[in-house]
Tab-separated table of C-alpha atoms in Angstrom:
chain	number	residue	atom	x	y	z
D	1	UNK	CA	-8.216	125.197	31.457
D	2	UNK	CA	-5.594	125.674	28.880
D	3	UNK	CA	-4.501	129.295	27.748
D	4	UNK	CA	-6.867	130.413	24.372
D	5	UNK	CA	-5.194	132.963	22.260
D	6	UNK	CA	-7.903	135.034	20.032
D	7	UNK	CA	-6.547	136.839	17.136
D	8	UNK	CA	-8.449	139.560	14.957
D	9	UNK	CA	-7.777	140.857	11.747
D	10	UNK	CA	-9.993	143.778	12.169
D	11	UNK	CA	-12.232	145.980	9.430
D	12	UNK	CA	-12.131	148.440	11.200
D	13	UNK	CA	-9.786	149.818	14.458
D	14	UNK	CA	-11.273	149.153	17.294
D	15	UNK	CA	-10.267	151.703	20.505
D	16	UNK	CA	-9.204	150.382	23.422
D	17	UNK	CA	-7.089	147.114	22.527
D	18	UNK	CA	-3.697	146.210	23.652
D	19	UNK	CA	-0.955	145.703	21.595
D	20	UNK	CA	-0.079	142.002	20.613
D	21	UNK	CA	1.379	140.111	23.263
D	22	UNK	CA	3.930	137.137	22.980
D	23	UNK	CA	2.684	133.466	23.457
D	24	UNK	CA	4.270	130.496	25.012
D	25	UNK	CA	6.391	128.963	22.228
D	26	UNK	CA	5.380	125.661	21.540
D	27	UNK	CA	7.905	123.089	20.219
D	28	UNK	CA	7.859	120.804	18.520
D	29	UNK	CA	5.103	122.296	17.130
D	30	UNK	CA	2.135	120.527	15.534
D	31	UNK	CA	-0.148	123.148	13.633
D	32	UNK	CA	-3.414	122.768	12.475
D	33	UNK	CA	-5.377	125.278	10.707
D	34	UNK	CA	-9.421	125.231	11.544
D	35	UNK	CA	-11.950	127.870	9.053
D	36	UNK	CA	-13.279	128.851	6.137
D	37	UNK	CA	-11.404	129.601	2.429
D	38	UNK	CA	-9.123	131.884	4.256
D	39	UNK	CA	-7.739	129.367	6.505
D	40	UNK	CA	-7.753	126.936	2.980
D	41	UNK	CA	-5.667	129.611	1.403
D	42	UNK	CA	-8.400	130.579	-1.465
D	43	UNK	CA	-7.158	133.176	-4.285
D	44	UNK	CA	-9.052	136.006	-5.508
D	45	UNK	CA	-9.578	134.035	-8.618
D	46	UNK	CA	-11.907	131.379	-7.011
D	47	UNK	CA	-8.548	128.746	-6.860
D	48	UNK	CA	-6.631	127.218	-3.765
D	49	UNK	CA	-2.949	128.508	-3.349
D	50	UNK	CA	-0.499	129.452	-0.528
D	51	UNK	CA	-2.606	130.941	2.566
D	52	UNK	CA	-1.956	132.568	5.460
D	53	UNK	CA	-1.953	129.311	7.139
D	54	UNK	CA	0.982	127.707	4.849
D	55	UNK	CA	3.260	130.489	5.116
D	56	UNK	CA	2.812	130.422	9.115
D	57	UNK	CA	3.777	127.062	8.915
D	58	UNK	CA	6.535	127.728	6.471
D	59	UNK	CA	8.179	129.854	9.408
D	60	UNK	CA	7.252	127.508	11.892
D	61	UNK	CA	10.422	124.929	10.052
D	62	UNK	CA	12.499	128.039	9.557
D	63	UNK	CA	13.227	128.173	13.173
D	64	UNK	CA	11.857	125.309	15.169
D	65	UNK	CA	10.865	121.505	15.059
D	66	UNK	CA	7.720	120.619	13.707
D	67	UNK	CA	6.275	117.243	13.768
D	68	UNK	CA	3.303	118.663	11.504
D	69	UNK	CA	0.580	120.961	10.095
D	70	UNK	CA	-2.484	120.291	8.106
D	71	UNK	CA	-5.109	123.008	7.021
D	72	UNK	CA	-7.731	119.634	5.871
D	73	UNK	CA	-10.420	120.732	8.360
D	74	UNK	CA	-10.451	124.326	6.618
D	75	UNK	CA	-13.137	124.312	3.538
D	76	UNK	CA	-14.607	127.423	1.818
D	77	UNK	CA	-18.079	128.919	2.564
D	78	UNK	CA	-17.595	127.836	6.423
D	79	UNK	CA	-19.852	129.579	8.701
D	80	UNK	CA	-19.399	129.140	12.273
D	81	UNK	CA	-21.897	126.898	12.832
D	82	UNK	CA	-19.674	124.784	10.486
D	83	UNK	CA	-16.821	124.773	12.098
D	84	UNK	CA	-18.582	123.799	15.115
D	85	UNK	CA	-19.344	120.650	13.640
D	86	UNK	CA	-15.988	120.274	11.998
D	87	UNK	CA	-14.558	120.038	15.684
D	88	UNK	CA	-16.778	117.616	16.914
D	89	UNK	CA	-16.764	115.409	13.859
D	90	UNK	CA	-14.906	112.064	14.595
D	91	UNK	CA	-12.487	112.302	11.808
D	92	UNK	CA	-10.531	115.931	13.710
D	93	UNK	CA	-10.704	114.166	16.979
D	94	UNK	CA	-6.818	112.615	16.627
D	95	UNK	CA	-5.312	115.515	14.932
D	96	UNK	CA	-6.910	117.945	17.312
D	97	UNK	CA	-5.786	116.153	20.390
D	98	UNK	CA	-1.801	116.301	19.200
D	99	UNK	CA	-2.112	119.942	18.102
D	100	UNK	CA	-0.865	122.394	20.052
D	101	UNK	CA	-0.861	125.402	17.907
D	102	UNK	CA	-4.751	125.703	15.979
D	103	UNK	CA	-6.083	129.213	14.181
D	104	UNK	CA	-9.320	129.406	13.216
D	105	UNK	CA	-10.890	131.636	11.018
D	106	UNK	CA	-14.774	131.465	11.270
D	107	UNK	CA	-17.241	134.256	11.346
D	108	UNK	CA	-17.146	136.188	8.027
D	109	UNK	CA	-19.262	133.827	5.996
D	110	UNK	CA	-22.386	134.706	8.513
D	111	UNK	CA	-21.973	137.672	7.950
D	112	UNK	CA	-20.765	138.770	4.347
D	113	UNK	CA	-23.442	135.428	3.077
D	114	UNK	CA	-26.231	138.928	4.035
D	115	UNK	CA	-23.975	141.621	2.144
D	116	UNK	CA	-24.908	142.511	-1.603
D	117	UNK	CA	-22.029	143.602	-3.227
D	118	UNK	CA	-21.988	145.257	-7.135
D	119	UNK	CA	-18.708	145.574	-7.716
D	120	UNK	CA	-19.534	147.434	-11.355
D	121	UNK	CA	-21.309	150.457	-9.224
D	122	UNK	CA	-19.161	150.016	-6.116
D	123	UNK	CA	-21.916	149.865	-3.817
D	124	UNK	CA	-22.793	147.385	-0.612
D	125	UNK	CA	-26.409	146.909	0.719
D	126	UNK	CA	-27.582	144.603	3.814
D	127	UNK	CA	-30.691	143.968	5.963
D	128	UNK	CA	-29.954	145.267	9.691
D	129	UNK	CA	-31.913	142.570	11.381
D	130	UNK	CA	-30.512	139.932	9.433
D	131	UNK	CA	-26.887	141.287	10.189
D	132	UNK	CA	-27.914	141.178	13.769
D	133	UNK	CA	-29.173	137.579	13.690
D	134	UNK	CA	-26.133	136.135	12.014
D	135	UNK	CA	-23.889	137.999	14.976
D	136	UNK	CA	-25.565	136.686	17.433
D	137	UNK	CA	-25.784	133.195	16.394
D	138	UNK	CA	-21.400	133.562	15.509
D	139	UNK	CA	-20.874	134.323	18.997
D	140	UNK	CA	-22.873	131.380	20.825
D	141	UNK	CA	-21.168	129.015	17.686
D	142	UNK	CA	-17.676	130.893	18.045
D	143	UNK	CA	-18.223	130.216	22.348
D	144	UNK	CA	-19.062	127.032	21.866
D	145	UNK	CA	-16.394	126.172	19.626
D	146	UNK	CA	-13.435	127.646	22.562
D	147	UNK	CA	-15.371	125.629	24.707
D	148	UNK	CA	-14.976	122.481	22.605
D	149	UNK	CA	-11.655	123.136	21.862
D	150	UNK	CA	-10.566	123.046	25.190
D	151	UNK	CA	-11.866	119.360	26.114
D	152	UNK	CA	-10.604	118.516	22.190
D	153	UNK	CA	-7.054	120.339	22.040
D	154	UNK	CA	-6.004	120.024	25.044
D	155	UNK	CA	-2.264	120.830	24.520
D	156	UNK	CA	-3.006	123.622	22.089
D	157	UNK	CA	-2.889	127.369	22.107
D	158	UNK	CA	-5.925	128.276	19.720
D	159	UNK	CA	-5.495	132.049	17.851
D	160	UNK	CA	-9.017	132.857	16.219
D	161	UNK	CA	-8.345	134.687	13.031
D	162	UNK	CA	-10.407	137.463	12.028
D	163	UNK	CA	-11.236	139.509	9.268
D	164	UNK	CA	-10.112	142.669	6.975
D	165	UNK	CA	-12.390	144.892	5.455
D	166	UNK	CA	-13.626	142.765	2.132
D	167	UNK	CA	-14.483	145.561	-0.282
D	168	UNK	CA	-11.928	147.888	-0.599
D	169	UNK	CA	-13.220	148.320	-4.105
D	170	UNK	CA	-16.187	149.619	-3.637
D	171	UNK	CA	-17.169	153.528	-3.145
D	172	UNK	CA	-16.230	155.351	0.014
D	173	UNK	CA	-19.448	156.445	0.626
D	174	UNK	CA	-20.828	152.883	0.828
D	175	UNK	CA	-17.993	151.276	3.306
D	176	UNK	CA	-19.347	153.084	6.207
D	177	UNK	CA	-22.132	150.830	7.270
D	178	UNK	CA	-20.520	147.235	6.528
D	179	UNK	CA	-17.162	148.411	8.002
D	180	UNK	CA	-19.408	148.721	11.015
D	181	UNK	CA	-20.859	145.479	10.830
D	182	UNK	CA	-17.681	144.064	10.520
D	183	UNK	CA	-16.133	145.859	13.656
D	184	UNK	CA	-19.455	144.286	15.952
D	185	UNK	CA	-18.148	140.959	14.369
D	186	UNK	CA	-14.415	141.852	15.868
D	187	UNK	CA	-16.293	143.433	18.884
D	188	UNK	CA	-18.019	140.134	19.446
D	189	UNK	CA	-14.832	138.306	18.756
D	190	UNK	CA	-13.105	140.213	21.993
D	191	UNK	CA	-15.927	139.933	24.254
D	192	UNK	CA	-16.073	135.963	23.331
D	193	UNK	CA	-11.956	135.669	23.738
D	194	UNK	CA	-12.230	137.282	27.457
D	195	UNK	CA	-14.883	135.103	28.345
D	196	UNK	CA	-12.932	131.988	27.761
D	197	UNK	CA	-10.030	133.753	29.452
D	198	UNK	CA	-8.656	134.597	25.980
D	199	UNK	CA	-5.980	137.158	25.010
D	200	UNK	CA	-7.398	139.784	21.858
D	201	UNK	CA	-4.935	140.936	19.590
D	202	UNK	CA	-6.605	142.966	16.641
D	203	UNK	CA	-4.070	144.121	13.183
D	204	UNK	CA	-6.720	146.106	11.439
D	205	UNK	CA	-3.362	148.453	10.437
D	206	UNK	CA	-2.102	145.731	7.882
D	207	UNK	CA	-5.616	146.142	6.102
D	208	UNK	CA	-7.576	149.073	7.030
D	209	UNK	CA	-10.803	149.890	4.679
D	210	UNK	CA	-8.564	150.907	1.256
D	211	UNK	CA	-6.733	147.835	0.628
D	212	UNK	CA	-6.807	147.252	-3.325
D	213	UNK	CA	-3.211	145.980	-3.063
D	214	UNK	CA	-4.183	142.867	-0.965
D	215	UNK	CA	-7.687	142.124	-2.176
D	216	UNK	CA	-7.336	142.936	-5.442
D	217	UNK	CA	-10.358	141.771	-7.235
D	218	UNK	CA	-13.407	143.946	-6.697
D	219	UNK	CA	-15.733	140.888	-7.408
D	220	UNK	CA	-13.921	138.665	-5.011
D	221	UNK	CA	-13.705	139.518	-0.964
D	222	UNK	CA	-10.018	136.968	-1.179
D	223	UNK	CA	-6.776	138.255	-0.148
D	224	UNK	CA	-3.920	137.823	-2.624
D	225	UNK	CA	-0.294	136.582	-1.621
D	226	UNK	CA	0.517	139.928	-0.084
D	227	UNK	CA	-2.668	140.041	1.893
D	228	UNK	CA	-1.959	136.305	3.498
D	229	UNK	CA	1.834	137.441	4.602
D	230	UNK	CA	-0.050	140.402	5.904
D	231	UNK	CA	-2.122	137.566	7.940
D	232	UNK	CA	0.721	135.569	8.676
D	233	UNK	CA	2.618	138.461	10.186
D	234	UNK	CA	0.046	138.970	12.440
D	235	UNK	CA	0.049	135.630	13.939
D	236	UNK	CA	3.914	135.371	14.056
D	237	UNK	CA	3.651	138.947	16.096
D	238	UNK	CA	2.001	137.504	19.042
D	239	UNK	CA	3.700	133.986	18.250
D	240	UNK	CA	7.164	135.226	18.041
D	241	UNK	CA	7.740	138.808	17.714
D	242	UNK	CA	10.832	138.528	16.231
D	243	UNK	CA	9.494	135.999	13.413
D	244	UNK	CA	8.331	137.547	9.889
D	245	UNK	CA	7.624	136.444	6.852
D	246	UNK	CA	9.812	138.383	4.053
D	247	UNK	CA	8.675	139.523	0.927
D	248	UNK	CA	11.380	137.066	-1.148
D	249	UNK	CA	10.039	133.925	1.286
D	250	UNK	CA	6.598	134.280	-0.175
D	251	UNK	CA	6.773	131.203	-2.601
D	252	UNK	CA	5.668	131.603	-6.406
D	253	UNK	CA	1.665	131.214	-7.312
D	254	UNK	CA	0.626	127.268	-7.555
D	255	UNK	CA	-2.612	127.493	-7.964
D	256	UNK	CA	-5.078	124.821	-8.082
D	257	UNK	CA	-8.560	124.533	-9.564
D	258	UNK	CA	-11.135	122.987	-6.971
D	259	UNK	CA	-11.566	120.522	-9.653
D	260	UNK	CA	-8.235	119.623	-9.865
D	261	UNK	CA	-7.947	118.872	-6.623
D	262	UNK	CA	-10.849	116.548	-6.766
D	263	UNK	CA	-9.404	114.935	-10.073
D	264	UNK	CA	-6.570	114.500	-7.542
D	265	UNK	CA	-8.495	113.247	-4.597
D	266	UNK	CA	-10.525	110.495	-6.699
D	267	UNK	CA	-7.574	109.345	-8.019
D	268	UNK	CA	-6.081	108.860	-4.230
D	269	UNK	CA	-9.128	106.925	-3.415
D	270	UNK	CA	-8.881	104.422	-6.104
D	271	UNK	CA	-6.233	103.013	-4.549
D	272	UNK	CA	-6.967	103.354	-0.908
D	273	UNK	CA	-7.490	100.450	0.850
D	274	UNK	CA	-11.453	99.796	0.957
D	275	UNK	CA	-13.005	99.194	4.198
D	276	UNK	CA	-14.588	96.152	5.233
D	277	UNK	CA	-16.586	97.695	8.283
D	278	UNK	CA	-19.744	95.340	8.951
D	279	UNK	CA	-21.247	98.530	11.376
D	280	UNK	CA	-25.112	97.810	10.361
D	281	UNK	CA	-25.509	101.899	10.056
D	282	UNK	CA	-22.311	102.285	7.706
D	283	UNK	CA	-24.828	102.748	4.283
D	284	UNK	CA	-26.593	105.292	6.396
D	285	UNK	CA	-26.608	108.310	4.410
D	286	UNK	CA	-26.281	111.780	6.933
D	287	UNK	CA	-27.193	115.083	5.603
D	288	UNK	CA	-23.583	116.409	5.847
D	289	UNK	CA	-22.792	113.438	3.277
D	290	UNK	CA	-24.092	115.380	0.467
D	291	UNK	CA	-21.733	118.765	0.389
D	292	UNK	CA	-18.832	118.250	-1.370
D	293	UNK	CA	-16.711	117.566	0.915
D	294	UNK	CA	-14.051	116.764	-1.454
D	295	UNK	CA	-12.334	120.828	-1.356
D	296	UNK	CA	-12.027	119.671	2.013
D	297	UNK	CA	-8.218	117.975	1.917
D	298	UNK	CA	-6.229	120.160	0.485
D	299	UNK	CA	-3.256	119.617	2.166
D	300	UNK	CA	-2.498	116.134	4.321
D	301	UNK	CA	-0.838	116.103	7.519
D	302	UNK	CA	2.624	116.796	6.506
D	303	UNK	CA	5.148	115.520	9.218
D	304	UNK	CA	8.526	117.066	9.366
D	305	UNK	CA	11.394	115.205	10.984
C-alpha cells in the first residue's frame, strides 16, 4: 500500500498532534487537485481565481520538473460523498493513475450545508443530530475515498486538506459551538488518516477562530488570496519545508464569473470533435447528467516541459 499523507487545516487546535513532517519528494511531479470550491480556488465574492491549489503548483515549477497539474475534478458545493464519485467516475481514471501528488479537500460542505449563519447579527445556529449524521457519513465517504485512491493513484502521495474556522465574522460568543463541530470534523479527519496508515499534519495557527484578514467577507465562508498562500504554505511545509510561497509571488486577482467560464467552455465544445460512439446506452440520461457540471473544468491539464 502506498504512503497517504492527510493534511488538516484545523478550526480549532487540536492537542496532541505532531508537528508537520517532510514527504518523499516526488519529481517530476504530476499534481492533481481533488475537492470542493476550495480546491477550485473560489473567491469570497462567489468567482473562481488563484487557489491554494494553483499557487502549490506555482512552486512546484519554481524548483522542480513538472509534467502537470489540473484542479478539473475540484467543483464547488462538493460533499464527500461527491468526491467519492468523482474518483470512481471514468473520466479521473487516466489522470489519477499518472498523479503522484493529489490534495483533496472534502468534508466542510457536510457539515457547514447544516450551519445557519446571519452575518448582519453575527450569530451561527445548527441541529446537533444533524451535525452528527453528516460526520459520520464524511468519515465512511472520506475512508472510502483513501481506500479508492490507493487502487486509483497508485504512484501518488494524497494530502487531505482540511478546514479553517469559516466565520470569523461572527460574534465571539456564538463561535464556541461550531468551532467544536469543526474540530470533530479534523478529529475524524486524524482518526481516518491513521487508519489508512496516514500521516496528520493539522495548521490551525495560520487561521485560528479570528481570521477577518483571510476570510474577509462575513456573508461568504471563502478564503481570499492571503488565506490560500496561508493553505499553500501548509502543504509546502510537509512537502518541502524549505519551500514557501512569498507575499510578492502571489499573482494579481483574475477573477472569473462561473458564467464566464461556461461562455468559455461552450465555446470549446463547438469545435470539439463530435463523437460518433454507436454504444446503444450513449442517449441514456444518468442522474449526475443534470448538475452543472460545466464549473467543473476550470483549469485543463497543463503540461510543463
Amino acid at each position: 500500500m502506498k504512503k497517504l499523507i492527510l493534511m488538516v487545516v484545523a478550526a480549532v487546535s487540536l492537542s496532541g498532534v505532531a508537528a508537520p513532517v517532510s514527504a518523499e519528494l516526488k519529481t517530476p511531479a504530476a499534481y492533481v487537485a481533488l475537492g470542493d470550491s476550495l480546491a477550485a480556488g473560489q473567491t469570497p465574492d462567489n468567482a473562481i481565481d488563484t487557489g491554494y491549489s494553483d499557487l502549490i503548483a506555482q512552486e512546484l515549477v519554481r524548483h522542480q520538473r513538472v509534467v502537470f497539474y489540473t484542479k478539473d475534478l475540484a467543483f464547488p458545493g462538493f460533499t464527500t460523498a461527491d468526491v467519492l464519485e468523482r474518483v470512481r467516475s471514468a473520466e479521473a481514471q487516466e489522470v489519477l493513475k499518472q498523479a503522484n501528488i493529489i490534495t483533496i479537500s472534502a468534508g466542510a460542505n457536510d457539515l457547514l450545508q447544516l450551519v445557519q449563519s446571519n452575518p448582519d447579527q453575527g450569530s451561527l445556529a445548527f441541529d446537533q443530530i444533524q451535525a452528527d449524521f453528516a460526520m459520520n457519513k464524511a468519515r465512511q465517504n472520506m475512508e472510502k475515498t483513501l481506500a479508492e485512491l490507493t487502487d486509483r493513484a497508485p504512484n501518488a502521495d494524497v494530502y487531505v486538506m482540511g478546514y479553517y474556522f469559516a466565520y470569523p465574522h461572527a460574534r465571539d460568543s456564538q463561535k464556541a459551538g461550531v468551532g467544536q463541530q469543526l474540530d470533530r470534523l479534523n478529529a475524524i479527519l486524524k482518526r481516518t488518516a491513521e487508519q489508512a496508515d496516514a500521516v496528520f499534519i493539522p495548521v490551525d495557527a495560520a487561521f485560528g477562530d479570528g481570521a477577518t484578514d483571510k476570510v474577509p467577507n462575513a456573508a461568504d465562508v471563502h478564503p481570499n488570496i492571503l488565506g490560500y498562500q496561508a493553505m499553500a504554505n501548509a502543504f509546502l511545509a510537509s512537502y518541502a519545508p524549505r519551500w514557501k510561497v512569498e507575499q510578492y509571488e502571489l499573482p494579481k486577482p483574475a477573477p472569473q464569473s462561473f458564467e464566464q467560464i461556461m461562455a468559455q467552455q461552450e465555446a470549446a465544445s463547438a469545435t470539439a470533435p463530435q463523437s460518433t460512439t454507436t454504444d446503444p446506452d450513449a442517449s441514456v440520461r444518468k442522474p449526475s447528467e443534470d448538475v452543472k457540471m460545466d464549473y467543473l473544468a476550470i483549469k485543463g491539464p497543463i503540461l510543463y516541459i
